[in-house]
Short mmCIF file of C-alpha atoms in Angstrom, two decimals:
data_model
loop_
_atom_site.label_atom_id
_atom_site.label_comp_id
_atom_site.label_asym_id
_atom_site.label_seq_id
_atom_site.Cartn_x
_atom_site.Cartn_y
_atom_site.Cartn_z
CA MET L 248 35.88 21.58 -151.98
CA ASP L 249 35.01 24.90 -154.50
CA ASP L 250 36.46 28.55 -153.76
CA ALA L 251 33.44 29.53 -151.94
CA ASP L 252 33.41 26.61 -149.83
CA ALA L 253 36.98 27.25 -148.94
CA VAL L 254 36.51 31.01 -148.38
CA GLU L 255 33.41 29.80 -145.98
CA SER L 256 36.07 27.75 -144.21
CA LEU L 257 38.46 30.12 -143.65
CA LYS L 258 35.77 32.31 -142.18
CA GLU L 259 34.63 29.66 -140.25
CA ALA L 260 38.28 28.57 -138.32
CA GLY L 261 41.34 30.01 -140.47
CA ARG L 262 41.52 26.85 -142.51
CA TYR L 263 40.14 25.75 -145.95
CA SER L 264 41.26 23.35 -148.48
CA LEU L 265 41.63 23.58 -152.26
CA LYS L 266 42.37 21.70 -155.32
CA MET L 267 45.25 23.26 -157.45
CA THR L 268 45.68 23.52 -161.09
CA ASN L 269 47.74 20.67 -161.22
CA GLY L 270 45.05 18.04 -159.31
CA ILE L 271 46.87 18.23 -156.18
CA ARG L 272 44.95 18.91 -152.87
CA LEU L 273 46.30 21.95 -150.88
CA ILE L 274 45.13 21.42 -147.26
CA VAL L 275 45.65 24.21 -144.82
CA PRO L 276 44.75 23.42 -141.41
CA ASN L 277 44.67 26.65 -138.60
CA ASN L 278 47.66 25.00 -136.77
CA ASN L 279 47.25 28.20 -133.84
CA LEU L 280 44.78 25.85 -132.47
CA TYR L 281 46.81 23.43 -130.99
CA TYR L 282 49.93 26.02 -129.77
CA THR L 283 50.77 25.84 -126.08
CA SER L 284 50.55 29.87 -125.86
CA ASN L 285 47.07 29.80 -127.03
CA LYS L 286 45.41 29.24 -123.50
CA VAL L 287 41.91 29.41 -125.41
CA THR L 288 42.24 25.97 -126.40
CA GLU L 289 44.03 24.37 -123.65
CA GLY L 290 42.20 21.40 -122.47
CA MET L 291 39.90 21.37 -125.70
CA ALA L 292 39.88 17.85 -127.32
CA ASP L 293 39.48 19.43 -130.88
CA PRO L 294 39.15 22.95 -131.20
CA ALA L 295 37.00 23.96 -133.77
CA GLN L 296 36.28 20.62 -134.62
CA GLN L 297 39.47 20.67 -136.96
CA PHE L 298 40.39 17.37 -136.57
CA VAL L 299 37.21 16.21 -137.73
CA TRP L 300 37.34 18.40 -140.61
CA LEU L 301 41.23 17.51 -141.33
CA GLU L 302 40.17 13.76 -141.48
CA GLN L 303 36.95 14.24 -143.61
CA THR L 304 38.96 16.32 -146.13
CA LEU L 305 41.65 13.57 -145.98
CA GLU L 306 39.27 10.88 -146.43
CA THR L 307 37.56 12.40 -149.25
CA ALA L 308 40.73 13.16 -151.04
CA LYS L 309 41.35 9.26 -150.84
CA ASN L 310 38.39 8.47 -152.15
CA ASP L 311 38.49 10.72 -154.68
CA GLY L 312 42.21 9.56 -155.96
CA GLU L 313 43.85 13.00 -155.15
CA LYS L 314 47.34 13.62 -153.84
CA VAL L 315 47.71 15.87 -151.00
CA TRP L 316 49.85 18.71 -149.52
CA ILE L 317 49.84 20.33 -146.23
CA LEU L 318 50.71 23.70 -145.66
CA ALA L 319 50.44 25.07 -141.99
CA HIS L 320 51.94 27.88 -140.06
CA ILE L 321 53.15 25.58 -136.86
CA PRO L 322 54.53 22.28 -137.04
CA PRO L 323 53.81 19.24 -134.85
CA GLY L 324 57.05 18.24 -132.45
CA HIS L 325 59.68 20.15 -131.04
CA PRO L 326 61.82 22.73 -132.16
CA GLU L 327 65.40 22.14 -132.66
CA ARG L 328 67.63 24.24 -130.81
CA SER L 329 66.40 23.68 -127.56
CA HIS L 330 65.32 20.98 -125.21
CA SER L 331 61.83 22.25 -124.03
CA MET L 332 58.00 21.90 -125.02
CA PRO L 333 56.69 20.84 -128.03
CA TRP L 334 54.92 23.43 -130.21
CA PHE L 335 51.33 21.28 -129.56
CA TYR L 336 49.26 20.65 -126.83
CA PRO L 337 50.65 16.76 -125.74
CA GLU L 338 46.95 15.57 -126.74
CA HIS L 339 46.35 17.88 -129.75
CA ASN L 340 50.27 16.75 -131.06
CA ALA L 341 49.52 12.97 -130.84
CA LYS L 342 46.30 13.10 -132.27
CA TYR L 343 47.43 14.91 -135.52
CA ILE L 344 50.31 12.73 -135.93
CA GLU L 345 47.49 9.87 -135.95
CA LEU L 346 45.92 11.52 -138.92
CA ILE L 347 49.42 12.00 -140.65
CA GLU L 348 49.94 8.48 -140.42
CA LYS L 349 46.85 7.17 -141.43
CA TYR L 350 46.87 9.12 -144.41
CA HIS L 351 50.61 9.10 -144.92
CA ASP L 352 49.98 7.54 -148.60
CA ILE L 353 48.24 10.56 -150.22
CA ILE L 354 50.43 13.24 -148.29
CA VAL L 355 53.34 14.10 -150.76
CA GLY L 356 54.55 17.45 -149.14
CA GLN L 357 53.89 18.99 -145.88
CA PHE L 358 55.37 22.70 -145.48
CA TYR L 359 55.53 24.44 -142.22
CA ALA L 360 56.98 27.60 -140.69
CA HIS L 361 57.03 28.86 -137.22
CA HIS L 362 60.67 28.00 -136.41
CA HIS L 363 62.60 31.12 -138.32
CA SER L 364 65.06 28.61 -138.83
CA ASP L 365 65.73 25.98 -141.86
CA THR L 366 64.97 22.68 -140.84
CA PHE L 367 62.80 19.32 -141.49
CA LYS L 368 61.29 16.30 -139.56
CA VAL L 369 60.89 12.45 -140.92
CA MET L 370 58.20 10.37 -139.60
CA TYR L 371 58.69 6.66 -139.42
CA ASP L 372 56.40 3.83 -138.68
CA LYS L 373 56.14 1.02 -135.88
CA ASN L 374 59.05 -0.53 -137.83
CA GLY L 375 60.94 2.54 -138.29
CA GLU L 376 60.63 2.82 -141.83
CA PRO L 377 60.08 6.34 -143.36
CA ILE L 378 56.80 7.41 -144.14
CA ASN L 379 56.22 11.06 -144.44
CA SER L 380 58.61 14.36 -143.96
CA MET L 381 57.92 17.72 -142.88
CA LEU L 382 59.69 20.68 -144.52
CA MET L 383 60.07 24.10 -142.58
CA ALA L 384 60.99 27.26 -144.42
CA PRO L 385 63.29 30.09 -142.53
CA ALA L 386 62.08 33.23 -142.34
CA VAL L 387 62.47 36.37 -144.14
CA VAL L 388 62.06 38.22 -140.35
CA PRO L 389 65.64 38.35 -138.88
CA TRP L 390 63.84 37.51 -135.08
CA ARG L 391 66.59 37.11 -132.25
CA ASN L 392 64.68 34.50 -130.16
CA GLN L 393 65.36 33.07 -126.35
CA TYR L 394 64.06 30.02 -127.24
CA VAL L 395 67.59 28.25 -128.11
CA ILE L 396 70.35 26.85 -126.33
CA LYS L 397 72.90 29.96 -127.10
CA PRO L 398 70.63 32.62 -126.64
CA GLU L 399 73.34 35.15 -128.79
CA PHE L 400 73.05 32.56 -131.85
CA GLY L 401 69.05 32.71 -131.90
CA ALA L 402 68.87 34.59 -134.64
CA ASN L 403 69.03 34.21 -138.49
CA ASN L 404 69.57 35.74 -141.76
CA PRO L 405 66.35 36.85 -144.15
CA GLY L 406 65.68 33.24 -146.49
CA VAL L 407 63.24 32.70 -149.53
CA ARG L 408 62.92 30.12 -151.01
CA LEU L 409 61.81 28.31 -154.07
CA ILE L 410 60.37 24.39 -154.42
CA LYS L 411 60.74 22.70 -157.53
CA PHE L 412 57.47 19.64 -157.75
CA GLU L 413 56.57 17.45 -160.64
CA ARG L 414 53.37 18.69 -161.62
CA SER L 415 51.55 15.89 -162.44
CA THR L 416 52.38 13.87 -159.03
CA GLY L 417 53.25 16.84 -156.38
CA LYS L 418 56.68 14.97 -156.03
CA LEU L 419 59.24 17.42 -153.99
CA LEU L 420 62.04 17.82 -156.58
CA ASP L 421 64.33 20.31 -155.21
CA ILE L 422 64.70 23.16 -152.81
CA ILE L 423 66.47 26.07 -154.06
CA GLN L 424 67.07 28.37 -150.65
CA TYR L 425 68.01 31.95 -151.61
CA MET L 426 69.38 34.31 -148.40
CA THR L 427 70.51 37.87 -147.96
CA ASN L 428 73.46 38.68 -145.64
CA LEU L 429 72.29 41.52 -142.94
CA ALA L 430 75.93 42.35 -142.03
CA GLU L 431 77.20 42.47 -145.53
CA ALA L 432 73.68 44.64 -146.45
CA ASN L 433 74.19 46.95 -143.37
CA GLN L 434 77.65 47.68 -144.26
CA GLN L 435 76.88 47.84 -148.03
CA GLY L 436 73.83 49.63 -147.71
CA PHE L 437 72.05 47.50 -150.38
CA THR L 438 70.61 44.16 -149.81
CA GLU L 439 71.76 41.42 -152.18
CA TRP L 440 70.06 38.15 -152.35
CA VAL L 441 72.14 35.01 -153.09
CA VAL L 442 71.54 31.13 -153.44
CA GLU L 443 72.58 29.98 -150.41
CA TYR L 444 72.55 26.54 -151.43
CA THR L 445 70.49 24.13 -153.69
CA ALA L 446 69.30 20.94 -151.49
CA THR L 447 70.04 18.13 -154.06
CA GLU L 448 73.62 19.18 -155.07
CA ASP L 449 74.68 20.39 -151.71
CA TYR L 450 73.46 17.49 -149.86
CA GLY L 451 73.97 14.94 -152.35
CA ILE L 452 70.70 13.97 -152.21
CA ASP L 453 68.20 12.73 -155.42
CA ASP L 454 65.49 14.67 -154.46
CA VAL L 455 63.76 15.99 -151.20
CA THR L 456 60.76 13.43 -150.76
CA THR L 457 60.48 11.55 -147.75
CA ASP L 458 63.08 8.50 -148.55
CA SER L 459 65.64 11.05 -149.79
CA LEU L 460 65.32 12.92 -146.30
CA HIS L 461 65.53 9.89 -144.54
CA LYS L 462 68.87 9.13 -146.33
CA LEU L 463 69.93 12.55 -145.57
CA ALA L 464 68.96 12.54 -141.67
CA GLU L 465 71.35 8.96 -141.91
CA LEU L 466 74.09 10.99 -143.08
CA MET L 467 73.76 13.47 -140.83
CA LYS L 468 74.09 10.84 -137.87
CA ALA L 469 77.81 10.37 -138.51
CA ASP L 470 80.39 12.04 -136.92
CA ASP L 471 82.12 14.99 -138.92
CA SER L 472 79.49 14.33 -141.23
CA GLU L 473 79.66 16.91 -144.18
CA GLN L 474 75.85 17.05 -144.20
CA PHE L 475 75.52 17.88 -141.00
CA TYR L 476 78.19 20.45 -140.85
CA LYS L 477 76.44 21.85 -144.02
CA TYR L 478 72.37 21.71 -142.15
CA ASN L 479 73.87 23.61 -138.57
CA LEU L 480 75.18 26.44 -140.87
CA TYR L 481 71.91 26.29 -143.42
CA ASN L 482 69.88 25.99 -140.03
CA SER L 483 70.53 30.05 -139.47
CA VAL L 484 70.25 30.59 -143.05
CA SER L 485 74.11 30.94 -142.54
CA TYR L 486 74.32 33.41 -139.69
CA ASP L 487 75.57 31.33 -136.83
CA THR L 488 78.83 30.10 -138.34
CA SER L 489 79.61 28.49 -134.47
CA PRO L 490 80.58 24.73 -134.31
CA CYS L 491 77.51 22.35 -133.02
CA ASP L 492 78.87 20.26 -130.17
CA GLU L 493 77.54 16.86 -129.01
CA TYR L 494 74.02 17.95 -126.97
CA CYS L 495 73.54 20.53 -130.21
CA LYS L 496 73.59 17.93 -132.38
CA LYS L 497 71.37 15.59 -130.13
CA LEU L 498 68.70 18.12 -129.92
CA HIS L 499 68.43 18.83 -133.73
CA MET L 500 68.83 14.73 -134.78
CA CYS L 501 66.19 13.73 -131.95
CA ALA L 502 63.55 17.04 -133.18
CA ILE L 503 64.31 15.54 -136.92
CA ALA L 504 63.50 12.23 -136.41
CA ASN L 505 60.96 12.29 -133.32
CA VAL L 506 57.38 14.37 -134.14
CA LYS L 507 55.99 12.35 -131.18
CA ILE L 508 56.53 14.03 -127.71
CA GLU L 509 56.75 10.49 -126.08
CA GLU L 510 59.96 9.36 -128.56
CA TYR L 511 61.26 12.81 -128.59
CA ASP L 512 62.09 12.49 -124.97
CA ALA L 513 63.18 9.16 -124.94
CA CYS L 514 65.51 10.23 -127.69
CA MET L 515 66.57 13.47 -125.32
CA GLY L 516 66.78 10.63 -122.35
CA GLU L 517 65.13 13.26 -120.06
CA ILE L 518 62.17 13.78 -118.31
CA SER L 519 58.79 14.59 -120.60
CA SER L 520 59.37 18.30 -121.63
CA ALA L 521 55.87 18.41 -122.43
CA GLN L 522 55.34 18.55 -118.59
CA ASN L 523 57.70 22.02 -118.51
CA HIS L 524 55.46 23.63 -121.45
CA SER L 525 53.89 26.16 -118.78
CA ILE L 526 57.21 27.26 -118.00
CA HIS L 527 57.74 28.12 -121.22
CA ALA L 528 54.36 29.09 -122.41
CA GLY L 529 54.56 32.94 -123.79
CA LEU L 530 58.43 33.11 -124.61
CA LEU L 531 57.68 32.93 -128.27
CA SER L 532 55.35 35.43 -130.25
CA ALA L 533 53.72 34.30 -133.15
CA SER L 534 55.91 34.89 -136.14
CA LEU L 535 55.34 35.72 -139.67
CA LEU L 536 54.38 33.10 -141.92
CA ALA L 537 57.80 32.43 -143.81
CA LEU L 538 57.81 32.81 -147.75
CA VAL L 539 57.84 29.86 -150.04
CA SER L 540 57.74 29.96 -153.66
CA PHE L 541 56.75 27.17 -156.02
CA ILE L 542 58.21 26.47 -159.63
CA MET L 543 56.02 23.66 -161.16
CA TYR L 544 57.71 21.12 -163.58
#
């Protein structure tokens, strides 16, 4: 697909695919088509025929020997701050994950936003082996949302991140997360951007590939985990400094390791939250895309 094809695809359904200068295939699906607040597509098996497009694009990339990055606004799975509806309609979540699983060997990066928070997800095969992962970038917008277990802590400091990657392979090497403290900015009368964390240094991982994120998730499971303590702070871009209790931690860990709705619900040990999506639909307005920059190595 060349630039002209990408423009036409964007006009057609808000999606596109491009081969970047480093040879990595960038695929940008329009995941608003699957969003539970989008009542137009509710009940549709394949809105705008995007699943057909996505599979064809991934299949072509595989046949051409390309590696793939997927970039989209809304991720599959559940938010990590409350036990509520998944972002996608259940049938769309299942199909989307099915395609990621099918082509996981060529997908070397997945980037999403929407949460306004800093988190990640790890996908596992039927044997429990990690096969892919997703990075959720925090937002520049300090939106205080009500879709959390503690409404008073539903906001975030503004964040912008740099992602280091290996140019020839697309391998994700590191995240440098920048932030500005709004409380301090309001007191000082000016904004100062500082490094909040560097993933490899602060989490003690080798890179930000799937294997390393799986390792991080495993380290976070331990009681009094230093990695989870840091993750919980970074989740709100260092806005929420309160401790995360047992239930709070379960919300995070279940959302991180279970992108399939039925597996998430089993992890939480409660009735399917997907059945309750109509209760919460409309609580969230569409958030602005988080700013993500990439440093090529």
